[in-house]
């Protein structure tokens, strides 16, 4: 993994107890020198004996970009500057590392499932995400009472370990109709449109232009020019018992309200309303529409050109050869 | 289309590049003189040689309403007054025309599918919808960094070509449990309740009181006293390959998690969990429950009094005669 | 019901017409003396001849807690202090009683379906929930125009009779990924995680740790250690025609995009994508997988250890004996 080591320069929010609640990393610097901000890397080697540093004295960094200066000076009282270094891709030990890895995914420096995210849930605190920034849960009741009495605006948008992607990063050439549906750590490629019913978890996403009106679970990858219909489900591995990582190839269509429990190859279609799980027994047909007997859906994992339907007269799930080509509506993906 | 010509008097937001980002049209004036504000139409004929006018000098308008004056004076620096005229219903050429047509739908001056919306996606820019108003995407990263450093509130609610309906128009006697789920351009009739899982796209909506807990795709019309159950899907024509415009008659019930790929007549029911697509082969029964053989679901398009179920023993989709009458719970629709 | 009588001390928002729009009840005092704030109950007996009192003179309350004082003094102009007493559990007569009962559910003083909520929809006004607090719908158009002209932030988050839970109460050890999906009146137990696609209506909720990625309708109760998969549906009784109150036992799994129209016992599984309604005919199998004939799903209501699937070869819904044990992923429910 030649992208390591790297350093994130970030702004952390400090809660009333002194705990770090989140970190925004606007700048990532790679030692390999290929990155946009790498020329600023110079004087930082001295800091590399520690992994996470809270900077009291910004002059410790050799600043080569004016944009760095503008964020370093005049930080709000509950903010602090943080340097976080990742040399090896070990399990996560600190909240700073957790946020840095989530940023690395959403900046698309690393693909989903390519970073070690062990310990992520343990390291991230559960906080209230408000219009005043993240707030420790111990403080929230007093804030609510005070806001009610004084008619002050306090909006608690989420109580969760993960924040929204767009509070930190806006991926280029992407539409996200409802930003509350995409977590930090999502990997969204150019030309991707996430509609209101779409959802993208951390460590998952799209490898090219895609229409996402269904739910991309953690760990799930969607190939370019694929279309996830409204309300469709991709089985995740965090809860519910599934253990196989789901992926979707290129030019696939998951129909509305359908579901997927196996990895799909390219050019596959799941009929609207059909849920294909790994254990489903499926009647297989060849390109001449001749029966080839019954197989487990899991045995069709990763195969191209399959059309999955439930026969509306017999009720059987069938896998046929897909002769149609899925094409995205270009006007929906020219997200300028 | 006797409602034309008409003029919208609007307030536009101007981005940092000078681009218009959105337009709010609080007043629509019809030349036919039937509208609420038509008496203010007088002096505007002189302006009718152009289609869209940015008013530097508000005195160009003959103001006959005090409410006009209050919005014209003291506009914020990034706002400008706009007059947009529509004489013929041509394809959309400007962002002002796009916003005016979306307003005309949501004010219910025009029904879904009755206005020419060609070119809509090309004309609308993709912008960040924030608590500071619409923001050009080029500016957003600098805003995020600054907000983080200074602990200022910057909420990016959506990155999209379409804004929320309720940022512009609150239809009378309607409930919308989560306003992020209804786009500007939605047509919502009195007595309509859109629950949290409901969704209404532009150029679609309800023709009377209705319970909407499912998704109304662009172009889809729902008749009065119909009930779209939680998570149900109506096939749209923008993506996913469907080409038939879906409509739903009066007194229909789409069960939870069901789906619809054909137009429905009145008094029809789709069983919860069943997705009926146009190509589905369906076993048809008459009012005496005698088999009438097999038909394609598309052949039942628009027919009244049908009950679609999937036989839970044979797995076959069946169309039976619906003997039940769907009635809305009145207390859920008296939206005062 | 020994918890009565009780008194709620609340802060009400008064609309421009003088109508009460909502009430926040930060303190509940029980006459039985078991509650956290009951020592403050002393001097209030004198007030017990009325049910709802707007306090002009806070000194009428014998204040024994400093925290009471801090909210009573310096209320904003559109706020007033309210005492609301519930002696008997009668049908709801005032908005104050409505909000108090919704608070009692969300504080978990009363379980769902244990309070008389008759008349709730009639008593609650439909209001615009904004970043400036609740606003009467008559005022909203003028606010929108003014906000547009002056580029002021006006966010209308909801137009509804019910507000969000988290605008009033943050239940301990709970995660709610998108707070717009949980209404005031929801009952959420410690260890519950409501994901983005989850939804919890008023008068419904979880009796212990649970993963909620589907929709809990009004009146529905979920037992501890159960998992509602993404997009799953539980039939409610408010709309759509169902009349049986649904409940889900302990250690159950509703698969993604599944649906439930009968009460479930403990340790049951509904296969992903399968909707079980009360009227579904189901092939029943015993623990040796021997057929026991066909039953109506409603006849299996409340039974433990059932696995509901749709046979993917025959299309029949089957109820088998569930031999697997559902276990929640602990790291997802340690919501500290």
Short mmCIF file of N, CA, C and O in Angstrom, two decimals, chain C residues 145-190:
data_model
loop_
_atom_site.label_atom_id
_atom_site.label_comp_id
_atom_site.label_asym_id
_atom_site.label_seq_id
_atom_site.Cartn_x
_atom_site.Cartn_y
_atom_site.Cartn_z
N UNK C 145 -41.48 34.61 2.10
CA UNK C 145 -41.13 35.73 1.22
C UNK C 145 -40.07 36.61 1.87
O UNK C 145 -39.08 36.99 1.25
N UNK C 146 -40.26 36.90 3.13
CA UNK C 146 -39.30 37.76 3.81
C UNK C 146 -37.92 37.11 3.89
O UNK C 146 -36.90 37.76 3.68
N UNK C 147 -37.90 35.81 4.17
CA UNK C 147 -36.62 35.11 4.25
C UNK C 147 -35.90 35.13 2.90
O UNK C 147 -34.69 35.31 2.83
N UNK C 148 -36.65 34.95 1.82
CA UNK C 148 -36.04 34.97 0.49
C UNK C 148 -35.46 36.34 0.18
O UNK C 148 -34.34 36.46 -0.32
N UNK C 149 -36.25 37.38 0.45
CA UNK C 149 -35.81 38.73 0.09
C UNK C 149 -34.58 39.14 0.88
O UNK C 149 -33.65 39.75 0.35
N UNK C 150 -34.56 38.76 2.14
CA UNK C 150 -33.46 39.21 3.02
C UNK C 150 -32.36 38.17 3.14
O UNK C 150 -31.41 38.36 3.91
N UNK C 151 -32.48 37.04 2.42
CA UNK C 151 -31.51 35.96 2.52
C UNK C 151 -31.34 35.47 3.95
O UNK C 151 -30.25 35.13 4.40
N UNK C 152 -32.43 35.45 4.70
CA UNK C 152 -32.41 34.91 6.06
C UNK C 152 -32.68 33.41 5.99
O UNK C 152 -33.39 32.92 5.11
N UNK C 153 -32.14 32.70 6.94
CA UNK C 153 -32.36 31.26 7.00
C UNK C 153 -33.73 30.95 7.59
O UNK C 153 -34.03 31.32 8.72
N UNK C 154 -34.57 30.33 6.79
CA UNK C 154 -35.84 29.78 7.29
C UNK C 154 -35.90 28.35 6.81
O UNK C 154 -36.07 28.10 5.61
N UNK C 155 -35.75 27.42 7.73
CA UNK C 155 -35.86 26.02 7.33
C UNK C 155 -37.15 25.44 7.88
O UNK C 155 -37.37 25.42 9.09
N UNK C 156 -37.99 24.98 6.97
CA UNK C 156 -39.23 24.32 7.37
C UNK C 156 -38.98 22.83 7.25
O UNK C 156 -38.91 22.27 6.16
N UNK C 157 -38.79 22.21 8.40
CA UNK C 157 -38.35 20.81 8.41
C UNK C 157 -39.51 19.84 8.27
O UNK C 157 -39.35 18.71 7.82
N UNK C 158 -40.68 20.29 8.67
CA UNK C 158 -41.83 19.41 8.70
C UNK C 158 -43.08 20.26 8.79
O UNK C 158 -43.08 21.34 9.38
N UNK C 159 -44.15 19.80 8.15
CA UNK C 159 -45.47 20.40 8.33
C UNK C 159 -46.35 19.25 8.81
O UNK C 159 -46.72 18.38 8.03
N UNK C 160 -46.63 19.22 10.10
CA UNK C 160 -47.20 17.99 10.66
C UNK C 160 -47.84 18.28 12.01
O UNK C 160 -47.61 19.34 12.60
N UNK C 161 -48.61 17.33 12.49
CA UNK C 161 -49.18 17.44 13.82
C UNK C 161 -48.21 16.97 14.89
O UNK C 161 -48.36 17.32 16.05
N UNK C 162 -47.24 16.17 14.52
CA UNK C 162 -46.30 15.60 15.48
C UNK C 162 -44.91 16.16 15.24
O UNK C 162 -44.46 16.23 14.10
N UNK C 163 -44.20 16.49 16.30
CA UNK C 163 -42.80 16.89 16.13
C UNK C 163 -41.87 15.69 16.25
O UNK C 163 -42.30 14.56 16.51
N UNK C 164 -40.60 15.95 16.04
CA UNK C 164 -39.56 14.93 16.24
C UNK C 164 -39.35 14.67 17.73
O UNK C 164 -39.33 15.60 18.54
N UNK C 165 -39.07 13.44 18.05
CA UNK C 165 -38.70 13.10 19.42
C UNK C 165 -37.56 13.96 19.94
O UNK C 165 -37.63 14.52 21.04
N UNK C 166 -36.49 14.06 19.15
CA UNK C 166 -35.25 14.65 19.69
C UNK C 166 -35.33 16.16 19.86
O UNK C 166 -34.39 16.75 20.39
N UNK C 167 -36.41 16.78 19.42
CA UNK C 167 -36.58 18.19 19.76
C UNK C 167 -36.97 18.35 21.22
O UNK C 167 -36.98 19.46 21.75
N UNK C 168 -37.32 17.24 21.88
CA UNK C 168 -37.79 17.30 23.27
C UNK C 168 -37.00 16.39 24.20
O UNK C 168 -36.65 16.78 25.31
N UNK C 169 -36.72 15.18 23.75
CA UNK C 169 -36.15 14.15 24.63
C UNK C 169 -35.09 13.36 23.87
O UNK C 169 -35.32 12.93 22.74
N UNK C 170 -33.93 13.17 24.52
CA UNK C 170 -32.91 12.27 23.97
C UNK C 170 -32.86 11.06 24.90
O UNK C 170 -32.34 11.13 26.00
N UNK C 171 -33.39 9.93 24.48
CA UNK C 171 -33.37 8.76 25.36
C UNK C 171 -31.93 8.30 25.60
O UNK C 171 -31.11 8.36 24.69
N UNK C 172 -31.62 7.84 26.80
CA UNK C 172 -30.24 7.43 27.08
C UNK C 172 -29.82 6.17 26.32
O UNK C 172 -30.63 5.28 26.08
N UNK C 173 -28.54 6.14 25.94
CA UNK C 173 -27.93 4.96 25.28
C UNK C 173 -28.67 4.51 24.04
O UNK C 173 -28.90 3.33 23.81
N UNK C 174 -29.06 5.48 23.26
CA UNK C 174 -29.76 5.22 22.01
C UNK C 174 -29.01 5.93 20.90
O UNK C 174 -28.42 6.98 21.12
N UNK C 175 -28.99 5.31 19.72
CA UNK C 175 -28.53 6.02 18.53
C UNK C 175 -29.71 6.21 17.59
O UNK C 175 -30.51 5.29 17.41
N UNK C 176 -29.82 7.40 17.01
CA UNK C 176 -30.86 7.70 16.03
C UNK C 176 -30.15 8.40 14.87
O UNK C 176 -29.81 9.57 14.95
N UNK C 177 -29.90 7.65 13.81
CA UNK C 177 -29.02 8.17 12.75
C UNK C 177 -29.63 9.38 12.06
O UNK C 177 -28.92 10.28 11.64
N UNK C 178 -30.95 9.41 11.94
CA UNK C 178 -31.62 10.53 11.30
C UNK C 178 -32.85 10.87 12.15
O UNK C 178 -33.86 10.17 12.10
N UNK C 179 -32.73 11.94 12.91
CA UNK C 179 -33.76 12.23 13.92
C UNK C 179 -35.11 12.58 13.31
O UNK C 179 -36.12 12.54 14.01
N UNK C 180 -35.13 12.90 12.02
CA UNK C 180 -36.42 13.21 11.39
C UNK C 180 -37.30 11.97 11.28
O UNK C 180 -38.47 12.08 10.92
N UNK C 181 -36.78 10.80 11.61
CA UNK C 181 -37.50 9.54 11.44
C UNK C 181 -38.13 9.02 12.73
O UNK C 181 -38.68 7.91 12.74
N UNK C 182 -38.04 9.76 13.81
CA UNK C 182 -38.62 9.29 15.08
C UNK C 182 -39.49 10.39 15.67
O UNK C 182 -39.03 11.50 15.92
N UNK C 183 -40.77 10.07 15.86
CA UNK C 183 -41.71 11.05 16.37
C UNK C 183 -41.71 11.10 17.89
O UNK C 183 -41.47 10.08 18.55
N UNK C 184 -42.04 12.27 18.43
CA UNK C 184 -42.30 12.37 19.86
C UNK C 184 -43.41 11.38 20.20
O UNK C 184 -44.42 11.29 19.50
N UNK C 185 -43.23 10.65 21.29
CA UNK C 185 -44.16 9.59 21.65
C UNK C 185 -43.58 8.21 21.40
O UNK C 185 -44.17 7.21 21.79
N UNK C 186 -42.42 8.16 20.73
CA UNK C 186 -41.72 6.87 20.55
C UNK C 186 -41.09 6.45 21.86
O UNK C 186 -40.66 7.28 22.66
N UNK C 187 -41.04 5.15 22.07
CA UNK C 187 -40.52 4.54 23.30
C UNK C 187 -39.27 3.76 22.91
O UNK C 187 -39.37 2.68 22.31
N UNK C 188 -38.10 4.30 23.21
CA UNK C 188 -36.86 3.67 22.76
C UNK C 188 -36.02 3.25 23.95
O UNK C 188 -35.56 4.08 24.73
N UNK C 189 -35.78 1.96 24.06
CA UNK C 189 -35.03 1.44 25.20
C UNK C 189 -33.52 1.51 24.97
O UNK C 189 -33.06 1.61 23.83
N UNK C 190 -32.79 1.42 26.08
CA UNK C 190 -31.32 1.51 25.99
C UNK C 190 -30.77 0.42 25.08
O UNK C 190 -31.24 -0.71 25.09
#
